[in-house]
Coordinates of C-alpha atoms and ligand atoms in Angstrom, one line a residue:
X1 CA 0.3 -0.1 0.0
X2 CA 1.5 3.4 -0.9
X3 CA 1.8 6.1 1.8
X4 CA -0.8 8.2 2.0
X5 CA -2.4 10.9 4.4
X6 CA -5.3 9.6 6.3
X7 CA -8.6 11.5 5.9
X8 CA -9.6 13.5 9.0
X9 CA -12.4 11.2 9.6
X10 CA -10.1 8.4 10.2
X11 CA -7.7 10.4 12.2
X12 CA -10.5 11.1 14.6
X13 CA -10.9 7.7 15.3
X14 CA -7.4 7.1 16.5
X15 CA -6.4 7.3 20.4
X16 CA -4.0 10.3 20.1
X17 CA -1.3 11.1 22.3
X18 CA 2.5 12.1 22.8
X19 CA 4.5 9.5 20.7
X20 CA 7.9 11.0 21.6
X21 CA 8.1 11.2 25.4
X22 CA 11.7 9.9 25.9
X23 CA 14.4 8.6 23.7
X24 CA 13.5 5.2 24.3
X25 CA 10.2 6.1 22.6
X26 CA 12.3 6.7 19.3
X27 CA 13.9 3.3 19.4
X28 CA 10.6 1.9 19.8
X29 CA 8.9 3.4 17.0
X30 CA 11.7 3.3 14.8
X31 CA 12.1 -0.4 15.6
X32 CA 8.2 -1.1 15.1
X33 CA 8.5 0.5 11.5
X34 CA 11.6 -1.8 10.5
X35 CA 9.4 -4.8 11.6
X36 CA 6.4 -3.5 10.0
X37 CA 8.8 -3.3 6.9
X38 CA 9.6 -7.0 6.9
X39 CA 13.3 -6.7 8.1
X40 CA 15.2 -9.7 9.0
X41 CA 18.2 -7.7 10.3
X42 CA 17.8 -4.6 12.6
X43 CA 20.5 -2.8 14.2
X44 CA 20.2 -0.2 16.6
X45 CA 23.3 2.0 17.7
X46 CA 22.4 4.7 20.8
X47 CA 24.7 6.8 22.2
X48 CA 24.1 8.7 25.3
X49 CA 21.0 7.0 26.2
X50 CA 19.3 8.1 23.0
X51 CA 20.1 11.4 23.9
X52 CA 22.9 12.3 21.4
X53 CA 22.2 9.7 18.8
X54 CA 19.8 7.1 17.9
X55 CA 20.3 4.9 14.8
X56 CA 18.4 2.2 13.4
X57 CA 19.3 0.5 10.4
X58 CA 17.1 -2.2 8.7
X59 CA 17.0 -4.5 5.7
X60 CA 13.1 -4.3 5.0
X61 CA 11.3 -3.3 2.1
X62 CA 12.6 0.4 1.9
X63 CA 10.3 3.5 0.8
X64 CA 10.1 4.6 -2.9
X65 CA 11.7 8.1 -4.0
X66 CA 8.2 9.4 -4.6
X67 CA 6.9 8.3 -0.9
X68 CA 9.5 9.2 1.1
X69 CA 9.2 12.7 1.8
X70 CA 5.5 12.0 2.4
X71 CA 6.3 9.5 5.4
X72 CA 7.2 12.7 7.4
X73 CA 3.6 14.2 6.7
X74 CA 1.6 13.8 10.0
X75 CA -0.9 11.0 9.7
X76 CA 0.8 9.7 6.5
X77 CA 0.7 6.0 6.5
X78 CA 0.9 2.9 4.3
X79 CA -0.7 0.8 6.7
X80 CA -4.4 1.8 7.0
X81 CA -6.6 3.6 4.8
X82 CA -10.1 3.6 6.5
X83 CA -11.7 3.6 9.8
X84 CA -12.8 -0.1 9.2
X85 CA -9.4 -1.1 8.8
X86 CA -8.8 0.1 12.7
X87 CA -10.8 -3.3 13.7
X88 CA -8.0 -5.6 12.4
X89 CA -4.8 -4.2 12.6
X90 CA -1.7 -6.5 11.9
X91 CA 1.1 -3.8 11.6
X92 CA 2.7 -2.4 14.6
X93 CA 2.1 0.8 13.3
X94 CA -0.7 2.8 11.8
X95 CA -1.2 6.0 12.9
X96 CA 1.1 7.7 10.6
X97 CA 2.6 9.8 13.3
X98 CA 5.8 8.5 14.3
X99 CA 8.6 10.0 11.9
X100 CA 6.4 13.5 11.7
X101 CA 6.6 13.5 15.6
X102 CA 10.4 12.3 15.9
X103 CA 11.3 14.5 13.2
X104 CA 9.7 18.1 14.8
X105 CA 11.6 17.4 18.2
X106 CA 15.0 16.4 16.7
X107 CA 17.5 16.3 13.8
X108 CA 16.8 13.6 11.7
X109 CA 18.3 11.8 8.6
X110 CA 16.7 9.0 6.4
X111 CA 18.3 7.2 3.7
X112 CA 16.0 4.6 2.3
X113 CA 15.8 2.4 -0.8
X114 CA 13.0 0.4 -1.9
X115 CA 14.2 -3.0 -2.5
X116 CA 12.7 -3.0 -6.1
X117 CA 14.0 0.1 -7.3
X118 CA 17.7 1.0 -8.5
X119 CA 17.8 4.7 -6.5
X120 CA 17.7 5.5 -2.8
X121 CA 16.4 8.8 -1.4
X122 CA 18.2 10.6 1.7
X123 CA 16.1 13.4 3.5
X124 CA 17.2 15.6 6.5
X125 CA 14.8 17.5 8.5
X126 CA 15.4 19.9 11.5
X127 CA 12.8 20.6 13.9
X128 CA 10.3 19.0 11.7
X129 CA 11.5 21.5 8.5
X130 CA 12.9 19.5 5.5
X131 CA 16.3 20.8 4.5
X132 CA 17.4 18.2 2.1
X133 CA 15.7 15.7 0.0
X134 CA 17.9 14.1 -2.9
X135 CA 18.5 10.7 -4.4
X136 CA 21.6 8.6 -3.6
X137 CA 23.0 5.3 -4.0
X138 CA 21.9 3.1 -0.6
X139 CA 21.5 -0.6 0.0
X140 CA 17.8 -1.8 0.2
X141 CA 16.1 -1.0 3.3
X142 CA 16.2 2.0 5.9
X143 CA 18.7 4.0 8.1
X144 CA 17.0 6.5 10.0
X145 CA 19.4 8.7 12.2
X146 CA 18.0 10.5 15.1
X147 CA 20.2 13.4 16.8
X148 CA 19.9 15.7 19.6
X149 CA 16.4 14.8 20.5
X150 CA 14.5 17.7 22.2
X151 CA 17.0 20.2 21.2
X152 CA 14.4 22.5 20.3
X153 CA 12.6 22.0 23.4
X154 CA 14.7 23.0 26.4
X155 CA 12.1 22.3 29.0
X156 CA 11.8 18.9 28.0
X157 CA 15.2 18.0 27.8
X158 CA 15.2 19.2 31.7
X159 CA 13.0 16.6 32.7
X160 CA 14.8 13.5 31.0
X161 CA 15.4 10.7 33.4
X162 CA 19.2 9.7 34.0
X163 CA 21.2 8.4 31.2
X164 CA 21.7 5.1 32.8
X165 CA 17.9 4.7 33.5
X166 CA 17.2 5.4 29.8
X167 CA 20.0 2.9 28.7
X168 CA 18.5 0.0 30.6
X169 CA 14.9 0.9 29.3
X170 CA 16.1 1.0 25.7
X171 CA 17.9 -2.7 26.4
X172 CA 14.9 -4.0 27.7
X173 CA 12.7 -2.7 25.0
X174 CA 15.2 -4.1 22.3
X175 CA 15.0 -7.6 24.0
X176 CA 11.4 -7.2 24.0
X177 CA 11.1 -6.9 20.4
X178 CA 13.6 -9.8 19.9
X179 CA 11.5 -12.3 21.9
X180 CA 8.6 -11.4 20.0
X181 CA 10.4 -11.6 16.6
X182 CA 12.8 -14.5 17.3
X183 CA 13.3 -14.9 13.4
X184 CA 14.7 -11.3 13.3
X185 CA 18.2 -10.8 14.1
X186 CA 18.5 -7.9 16.4
X187 CA 21.6 -6.0 17.7
X188 CA 22.2 -3.4 20.2
X189 CA 25.1 -1.5 20.4
X190 CA 25.3 1.3 23.5
X191 CA 28.0 4.1 23.1
X192 CA 29.9 1.8 20.9
X193 CA 29.6 -1.6 22.8
X194 CA 27.5 -4.6 21.7
X195 CA 25.2 -5.0 24.5
X196 CA 22.6 -7.4 23.3
X197 CA 22.1 -9.6 20.2
X198 CA 20.0 -12.0 19.0
X199 CA 20.4 -14.9 16.3
X200 CA 17.5 -14.4 14.4
X201 CA 17.4 -18.1 14.3
X202 CA 13.5 -18.3 15.0
X203 CA 13.6 -20.0 18.6
X204 CA 12.5 -18.0 21.3
X205 CA 14.8 -20.1 23.5
X206 CA 17.8 -18.6 21.8
X207 CA 16.8 -15.3 22.4
X208 CA 15.9 -16.0 26.1
X209 CA 19.6 -17.2 26.8
X210 CA 20.9 -14.0 25.8
X211 CA 18.3 -11.6 27.0
X212 CA 17.7 -13.7 31.0
X213 CA 20.9 -15.2 31.0
X214 CA 21.8 -18.9 30.8
X215 CA 21.3 -19.4 34.6
X216 CA 17.6 -17.9 34.7
X217 CA 16.9 -19.7 31.4
X218 CA 18.0 -23.1 32.8
X219 CA 14.9 -22.9 35.4
X220 CA 12.7 -22.0 32.8
X221 CA 10.1 -24.5 31.2
X222 CA 8.2 -24.5 27.9
X223 CA 4.4 -23.4 27.6
X224 CA 2.6 -24.3 24.7
X225 CA -1.3 -24.0 25.2
X226 CA -2.7 -25.4 21.7
X227 CA -6.2 -24.0 23.0
X228 CA -9.1 -25.1 21.0
X229 CA -9.6 -24.0 17.6
X230 CA -12.9 -22.4 19.0
X231 CA -11.5 -20.1 21.1
X232 CA -8.8 -19.2 18.7
X233 CA -6.5 -18.2 21.6
X234 CA -2.8 -19.8 21.6
X235 CA -0.5 -19.3 24.2
X236 CA 3.2 -20.3 23.9
X237 CA 6.5 -19.5 25.5
X238 CA 8.4 -20.1 28.6
X239 CA 8.0 -19.8 32.4
X240 CA 10.0 -20.3 35.4
X241 CA 9.9 -23.6 37.4
X242 CA 9.0 -22.8 41.0
X243 CA 12.5 -22.4 42.4
X244 CA 13.4 -19.5 40.4
X245 CA 10.9 -16.4 41.4
X246 CA 11.4 -12.8 41.9
X247 CA 9.8 -10.3 44.5
X248 CA 7.5 -8.4 41.8
X249 CA 5.5 -9.0 38.7
X250 CA 8.0 -7.0 36.5
X251 CA 9.6 -10.6 35.1
X252 CA 6.3 -11.4 33.5
X253 CA 6.7 -10.6 29.8
X254 CA 3.6 -10.5 27.8
X255 CA 2.9 -10.2 24.3
X256 CA -0.4 -10.3 22.0
X257 CA 0.0 -10.6 18.5
X258 CA 3.7 -9.6 18.5
X259 CA 3.1 -6.5 20.5
X260 CA 4.5 -6.3 24.0
X261 CA 1.6 -5.2 26.4
X262 CA 1.3 -4.3 30.0
X263 CA -1.7 -6.0 31.5
X264 CA -1.8 -6.2 35.5
X265 CA -4.6 -8.8 35.4
X266 CA -3.1 -10.9 32.7
X267 CA 0.1 -11.0 34.6
X268 CA -2.2 -11.8 37.5
X269 CA -3.3 -14.8 35.7
X270 CA 0.2 -15.9 35.4
X271 CA 0.8 -15.8 39.0
X272 CA -2.4 -17.5 39.7
X273 CA -1.0 -20.6 38.1
X274 CA 1.4 -20.9 40.5
X275 CA -1.0 -21.0 43.2
X276 CA 0.4 -23.4 45.9
X277 CA 3.6 -23.4 44.3
X278 CA 4.9 -20.2 45.1
X279 CA 4.7 -18.3 48.4
X280 CA 2.5 -15.2 48.5
X281 CA 4.6 -12.0 47.5
X282 CA 7.2 -14.2 45.0
X283 CA 6.3 -14.1 41.6
X284 CA 7.4 -16.0 38.4
X285 CA 9.6 -15.2 35.5
X286 CA 7.6 -15.9 32.2
X287 CA 7.5 -14.9 28.5
X288 CA 4.6 -15.4 27.1
X289 CA 3.2 -15.1 23.4
X290 CA -0.4 -14.9 23.0
X291 CA -2.0 -15.3 19.5
X292 CA -5.5 -14.1 19.2
X293 CA -7.4 -13.4 16.2
X294 CA -7.0 -9.5 15.2
X295 CA -10.7 -8.6 15.8
X296 CA -10.6 -10.1 19.4
X297 CA -8.4 -7.2 20.3
X298 CA -8.4 -3.7 20.4
X299 CA -5.1 -2.1 20.3
X300 CA -6.2 1.4 19.6
X301 CA -6.6 2.5 23.3
X302 CA -3.4 4.3 23.9
X303 CA -0.8 6.3 22.1
X304 CA 2.0 3.8 23.3
X305 CA 0.0 0.7 22.1
X306 CA 1.1 -0.9 25.6
X307 CA -2.3 -1.4 26.9
X308 CA -4.8 -3.2 24.9
X309 CA -8.3 -4.3 25.3
X310 CA -9.7 -7.8 24.7
X311 CA -13.4 -8.8 23.4
X312 CA -13.5 -11.5 25.7
X313 CA -10.8 -10.9 28.7
X314 CA -12.1 -13.7 30.8
X315 CA -11.0 -16.1 27.9
X316 CA -7.9 -14.7 27.6
X317 CA -7.2 -15.0 31.3
X318 CA -8.3 -18.4 31.6
X319 CA -6.0 -19.6 28.5
X320 CA -3.2 -18.0 29.9
X321 CA -3.5 -19.4 33.5
X322 CA -4.5 -23.1 32.1
X323 CA -1.3 -23.0 29.9
X324 CA 1.1 -22.0 32.5
X325 CA -0.2 -24.1 35.1
X326 CA -0.3 -27.1 32.7
X327 CA 3.4 -26.4 32.0
X328 CA 4.3 -26.4 35.9
X329 CA 2.1 -29.2 36.9
X330 CA 3.1 -31.5 34.2
X331 CA 6.8 -30.6 35.5
X332 CA 5.9 -31.6 39.1
X333 CA 4.5 -34.7 38.2
X334 CA 7.7 -35.7 36.1
X335 CA 10.2 -37.4 38.7
X336 CA 13.4 -36.6 36.6
X337 CA 13.1 -33.5 34.1
X338 CA 16.6 -34.0 32.6
X339 CA 15.0 -35.7 29.5
X340 CA 11.9 -33.8 29.2
X341 CA 13.5 -30.4 29.3
X342 CA 16.0 -31.4 26.5
X343 CA 13.4 -33.1 24.5
X344 CA 11.4 -30.0 24.5
X345 CA 13.8 -28.2 22.5
X346 CA 13.0 -27.4 19.0
X347 CA 14.9 -30.3 16.6
X348 CA 18.7 -29.7 16.6
X349 CA 18.5 -26.8 18.7
X350 CA 18.4 -29.4 21.8
X351 CA 21.5 -31.0 20.8
X352 CA 23.2 -28.0 20.1
X353 CA 22.5 -26.0 23.2
X354 CA 23.5 -29.3 25.3
X355 CA 26.7 -29.5 23.7
X356 CA 27.2 -25.4 24.2
X357 CA 25.8 -25.4 27.7
X358 CA 26.1 -28.7 29.0
X359 CA 23.0 -30.6 30.4
X360 CA 21.1 -29.3 33.5
X361 CA 19.6 -30.9 36.0
X362 CA 15.8 -29.4 37.0
X363 CA 15.3 -29.2 40.8
X364 CA 12.0 -28.4 41.8
X365 CA 12.1 -26.8 45.1
X366 CA 8.3 -26.5 45.5
X367 CA 7.8 -23.8 48.2
X368 CA 6.3 -25.0 51.2
X369 CA 2.5 -23.3 51.7
X370 CA 1.8 -24.7 55.0
X371 CA 2.3 -27.6 57.5
X372 CA -0.4 -29.9 55.8
X373 CA 0.1 -29.3 52.1
X374 CA 0.4 -31.9 49.7
X375 CA 2.9 -29.7 47.8
X376 CA 5.7 -30.3 50.5
X377 CA 6.1 -34.1 48.9
X378 CA 9.1 -34.5 46.6
X379 CA 8.4 -35.9 43.5
X380 CA 9.6 -39.2 44.7
X381 CA 7.7 -39.4 47.4
X382 CA 4.7 -38.3 44.9
X383 CA 5.4 -41.4 43.0
X384 CA 5.7 -43.8 46.3
X385 CA 2.3 -42.2 47.0
X386 CA 0.8 -43.1 43.9
X387 CA 2.2 -46.4 43.8
X388 CA 0.6 -47.3 47.4
X389 CA -2.9 -46.2 45.8
X390 CA -5.6 -48.6 46.6
X391 CA -8.8 -48.6 45.4
X392 CA -11.4 -50.2 47.3
X393 CA -14.4 -49.2 45.5
X394 CA -15.7 -46.4 47.6
X395 CA -17.5 -44.3 45.2
X396 CA -16.5 -40.5 45.4
X397 CA -13.5 -41.3 47.9
X398 CA -10.2 -40.3 46.8
X399 CA -8.0 -43.3 46.2
X400 CA -5.4 -42.7 48.6
X401 CA -3.4 -44.9 51.1
X402 CA -5.4 -45.6 54.1
X403 CA -4.2 -43.6 57.2
X404 CA -6.7 -45.3 59.6
X405 CA -8.0 -48.7 60.1
X406 CA -11.4 -49.4 58.4
X407 CA -14.2 -48.1 61.0
X408 CA -17.8 -49.3 61.2
X409 CA -20.3 -46.2 62.2
X410 CA -22.4 -46.8 65.0
X411 CA -24.3 -43.8 65.3
X412 CA -24.2 -40.1 66.5
X413 CA -24.3 -38.6 69.9
X414 CA -25.4 -34.9 70.9
X415 CA -25.7 -34.4 66.9
X416 CA -22.0 -33.3 67.1
X417 CA -20.3 -36.7 67.4
X418 CA -19.8 -39.8 65.3
X419 CA -19.5 -42.9 67.3
X420 CA -17.4 -46.0 65.5
X421 CA -16.0 -49.2 66.0
X422 CA -12.5 -50.2 64.5
X423 CA -10.6 -53.4 65.0
X424 CA -8.7 -51.6 68.0
X425 CA -11.7 -50.4 70.2
X426 CA -14.1 -47.2 69.9
X427 CA -13.7 -43.9 68.2
X428 CA -15.4 -40.8 68.8
X429 CA -15.3 -38.5 65.9
X430 CA -16.2 -34.7 66.0
X431 CA -17.9 -34.2 62.9
X432 CA -16.9 -30.7 62.5
X433 CA -13.5 -31.0 63.0
X434 CA -13.5 -34.1 60.9
X435 CA -15.1 -32.8 57.8
X436 CA -12.8 -29.6 58.1
X437 CA -10.2 -32.1 57.6
X438 CA -11.3 -33.7 55.0
X439 CA -12.4 -30.7 53.0
X440 CA -8.9 -29.0 53.6
X441 CA -6.8 -32.4 52.0
X442 CA -9.3 -32.6 49.4
X443 CA -9.1 -28.9 48.4
X444 CA -5.4 -29.1 48.6
X445 CA -5.4 -32.0 46.1
X446 CA -7.8 -30.4 43.8
X447 CA -5.6 -27.2 43.8
X448 CA -2.5 -29.5 42.6
X449 CA -4.3 -31.7 40.3
X450 CA -6.5 -29.4 38.4
X451 CA -5.7 -26.4 36.2
X452 CA -8.5 -24.5 37.9
X453 CA -10.6 -25.4 40.7
X454 CA -14.1 -26.6 40.4
X455 CA -16.4 -23.4 40.6
X456 CA -20.0 -23.0 41.2
X457 CA -21.0 -20.3 39.0
X458 CA -23.7 -18.0 40.3
X459 CA -25.8 -15.0 38.9
X460 CA -23.4 -12.0 40.0
X461 CA -24.2 -10.7 43.5
X462 CA -23.3 -7.7 45.0
X463 CA -22.0 -7.7 48.6
X464 CA -21.8 -4.5 50.7
X465 CA -19.2 -4.8 53.5
X466 CA -18.5 -2.4 56.4
X467 CA -15.2 -0.6 55.7
X468 CA -12.6 -2.9 57.8
X469 CA -14.1 -5.6 56.6
X470 CA -14.1 -4.5 52.8
X471 CA -10.6 -3.7 53.5
X472 CA -9.7 -7.1 54.8
X473 CA -11.7 -8.7 51.8
X474 CA -9.4 -6.4 49.4
X475 CA -6.3 -7.9 51.0
X476 CA -7.4 -11.3 50.2
X477 CA -8.9 -11.2 47.1
X478 CA -6.0 -12.4 45.2
X479 CA -6.1 -15.7 47.5
X480 CA -9.6 -16.2 47.4
X481 CA -10.0 -15.7 43.6
X482 CA -7.1 -18.3 43.3
X483 CA -9.0 -20.9 45.2
X484 CA -12.1 -20.7 43.1
X485 CA -14.1 -17.7 44.4
X486 CA -14.6 -14.8 41.6
X487 CA -15.1 -11.9 43.4
X488 CA -14.2 -8.2 42.4
X489 CA -14.1 -4.7 43.7
X490 CA -17.2 -2.8 42.6
X491 CA -16.8 0.6 44.5
X492 CA -15.3 1.2 47.6
X493 CA -16.9 -1.2 49.9
X494 CA -19.0 -3.2 47.5
X495 CA -17.9 -6.2 45.6
X496 CA -19.6 -8.5 42.9
X497 CA -19.4 -12.5 43.5
X498 CA -19.6 -14.4 40.4
X499 CA -18.5 -17.6 41.4
X500 CA -17.5 -20.1 44.8
X501 CA -15.5 -22.8 44.9
X502 CA -17.7 -26.0 44.2
X503 CA -17.7 -27.1 47.9
X504 CA -20.1 -24.5 48.4
X505 CA -22.6 -25.4 45.7
X506 CA -25.6 -25.7 48.2
X507 CA -24.7 -22.6 50.5
X508 CA -26.0 -18.9 50.3
X509 CA -22.8 -17.8 48.4
X510 CA -22.5 -14.1 49.9
X511 CA -23.3 -15.8 53.4
X512 CA -20.4 -18.0 52.9
X513 CA -17.9 -15.1 52.0
X514 CA -19.0 -12.9 54.7
X515 CA -18.3 -15.4 57.4
X516 CA -15.0 -16.2 56.0
X517 CA -13.9 -12.5 56.1
X518 CA -15.2 -12.1 59.7
X519 CA -13.3 -15.3 60.5
X520 CA -10.4 -13.6 59.1
X521 CA -10.8 -10.6 61.2
X522 CA -10.9 -12.6 64.4
X523 CA -7.9 -14.7 63.4
X524 CA -5.6 -14.9 66.4
X525 CA -3.9 -18.2 65.3
X526 CA -0.1 -18.4 66.1
X527 CA 2.0 -20.1 63.6
X528 CA 3.9 -19.6 60.4
X529 CA 1.0 -20.2 58.1
X530 CA 0.8 -18.5 54.6
X531 CA -2.0 -16.2 54.0
X532 CA -3.5 -18.9 51.8
X533 CA -3.5 -21.6 53.7
X534 CA -5.3 -19.3 56.4
X535 CA -7.8 -18.5 54.0
X536 CA -8.4 -22.1 52.8
X537 CA -8.6 -23.1 56.4
X538 CA -11.4 -20.9 56.6
X539 CA -13.0 -21.8 53.7
X540 CA -13.1 -25.5 55.0
X541 CA -14.4 -24.3 58.3
X542 CA -17.5 -22.7 56.6
X543 CA -18.0 -25.6 54.2
X544 CA -17.8 -28.4 57.2
X545 CA -21.0 -29.9 58.7
X546 CA -21.5 -28.2 62.0
X547 CA -21.5 -29.5 65.4
X548 CA -25.7 -29.9 66.1
X549 CA -26.0 -31.2 62.5
X550 CA -28.3 -34.3 62.8
X551 CA -26.6 -36.6 60.3
X552 CA -27.9 -39.7 58.2
X553 CA -25.9 -42.9 58.2
X554 CA -24.7 -42.0 54.8
X555 CA -23.6 -39.0 55.5
X556 CA -21.8 -40.4 58.8
X557 CA -20.3 -43.0 56.6
X558 CA -19.2 -40.6 53.9
X559 CA -17.1 -38.6 56.5
X560 CA -15.5 -41.5 58.0
X561 CA -14.7 -43.3 55.0
X562 CA -13.1 -39.9 53.7
X563 CA -11.2 -39.1 56.9
X564 CA -9.8 -42.9 56.8
X565 CA -7.6 -41.7 53.7
X566 CA -6.7 -38.0 55.1
X567 CA -2.9 -37.6 55.3
X568 CA -3.3 -36.4 58.8
X569 CA -6.6 -37.6 60.2
X570 CA -5.9 -37.0 63.8
X571 CA -6.4 -33.1 63.6
X572 CA -8.4 -30.7 61.9
X573 CA -6.4 -27.9 60.0
X574 CA -6.4 -25.7 63.0
X575 CA -4.5 -28.2 64.9
X576 CA -7.3 -29.5 67.2
X577 CA -8.0 -33.3 67.5
X578 CA -10.8 -35.0 65.2
X579 CA -11.3 -37.9 67.4
X580 CA -11.1 -39.6 70.5
X581 CA -9.8 -43.3 70.5
X582 CA -10.5 -45.7 73.4
X583 CA -8.8 -48.9 72.9
X584 CA -10.3 -52.1 73.4
X585 CA -8.1 -52.8 76.4
X586 CA -8.7 -49.5 77.8
X587 CA -12.4 -50.4 77.8
X588 CA -12.0 -53.5 79.2
X589 CA -9.7 -51.8 82.0
X590 CA -12.7 -49.5 82.8
X591 CA -14.9 -52.2 83.3
X592 CA -12.5 -54.2 85.4
X593 CA -11.8 -56.9 83.4
X594 CA -8.3 -57.0 83.3
X595 CA -5.4 -57.1 85.6
Ligands
ADP1 P1 3.1 4.2 10.7 O1 4.4 3.4 11.0 O2 2.1 4.7 11.6 O3 2.4 4.2 9.4 P2 5.3 6.2 11.0 O4 5.4 7.8 10.6 O5 6.0 5.6 11.6 O6 3.7 5.8 10.6 O7 5.8 5.9 9.4 C1 5.1 6.5 8.1 C2 5.1 5.5 6.9 O8 6.5 5.4 6.5 C3 5.0 4.2 7.2 O9 3.5 3.7 7.0 C4 5.8 3.4 6.0 O10 5.0 3.3 4.9 C5 7.0 4.6 6.1 N1 8.1 3.9 6.8 C6 8.5 4.3 7.8 N2 9.9 3.9 8.5 C7 10.0 2.5 7.5 C8 11.0 1.5 7.2 N3 11.8 1.3 8.2 N4 11.2 1.1 6.2 C9 9.9 1.2 5.4 N5 9.0 2.0 5.6 C10 9.0 2.7 6.6
MG2 MG1 5.4 3.9 12.7

């Protein structure tokens, strides 16, 4: 498409704003132009953090001589003609603003030659004013040199960030484009020194080795979420194993259709996938590529295009969460990772990498999230644990090794205790405490096993809380959402509840949530429990049968059967006993039958 000036009617629909905020924005816009021009090699040279000079050379299509000057007109673009095109943008640029804006605040030279034409063009502008425009001989492609940015805007110059900050920013920026475009070879030179390059091999892994460093990369696993075609959402990339983590979310890098985006909700989806694998307050390292049909995403919401809007944000959220979860859960279930890791390399790259860097053992130090959680089991013990499975056909009862002898339910006393007989005497079981223990372990197992917790979806309900409780709910929002609640702030003390964990299917949902919050408020429990563990404990407390509830024989049998297979059947998650055991000897003794 030739370069043309957009009609005002289209311009009016484009999210307008400052394009050149700082030197790194120049680097960004010029790289995007090179990529849009189909470049396979992009060389970025920066002097003085971009203030002195930015030069970007590419081997893209170049610009024909009769269009070169037009490229510097505001709203002149070859990437868009009508407002309809805005709904399906596949290029990085589309506003036709960058070159005009950059030229207006700097001294700019462009040398370009179209691949199919013999002669090139050289253009020089200062402060937006065209000073030279003539034909030159040049290799196919485009070289844009931007010098003395903001030389004509002293006020802006004063407020620029430190040179080192800008350098770091530029390096990060270039690395992100290299990740998004592994087929393109990037070279970044700062003050005459090469600080980063990518090979253009087409493998994201190669880029990551250079961008993250080999040590970090060793601790990444591949994510490949071939999501259902109907959804047309595809997630791929790499994410860290649980022993590589960071104290903030900035190491979660996300791309949508080749565009780097900042989206705290999607970063949260990644973090959520590590539920029970990472301690609260720790975040994974991830580089994820999302492919969605262009009609599903609106990039025209912000001038820097780093924010996008999705038509179905929830579908994107769960696709990411599921894909990442699958990658790390698969990992947790594989006893030795060495083979799996190497095999996950594309083709020969695997062998090449091994030859170059040696083999790496992936250690999986899963963070302990509480004293009772399944996640503290090492992979060997998980395996041993599965070997020990026996299934005696109890319907709906987890197939796990038994930790109590088989108990026969005799009846209920005080509507609070189950009386049962075992091979070695009498058991008095606290129905509430036992049920709490059962739910807690089942809940934890479900969290481990499934990418997503079973949820019971409701018609959205709003909940109004007193300010103190509202803050408390806000504080625990992350954890609650991670374990199956879908609750969201909706005004200062109002929340919307859309689903609850499956175990609450037959309870009044808002009531459950309010009770959990007031429990959290009363929380006085000592110990080293994590926030998450605390919340889950309270969730189970709410879901468990109460003292005072008459139970049928079936209900009692179900509790006893499930308790028999708990890992820690003798105590509730708060540490109180679930049962009293009176041995046959003790009973005999009490009746004076022995001794
Ligand atoms: P936009 O990228 O939004 O179209 P720009 O002002 O960045 O607007 O660029 C204007 C036009 O100049 C582009 O549409 C493209 O046709 C041309 N152009 C800019 N940079 C390059 C390049 N490196 N190679 C080829 N063409 C380019
Ligand atoms: Mg552009």
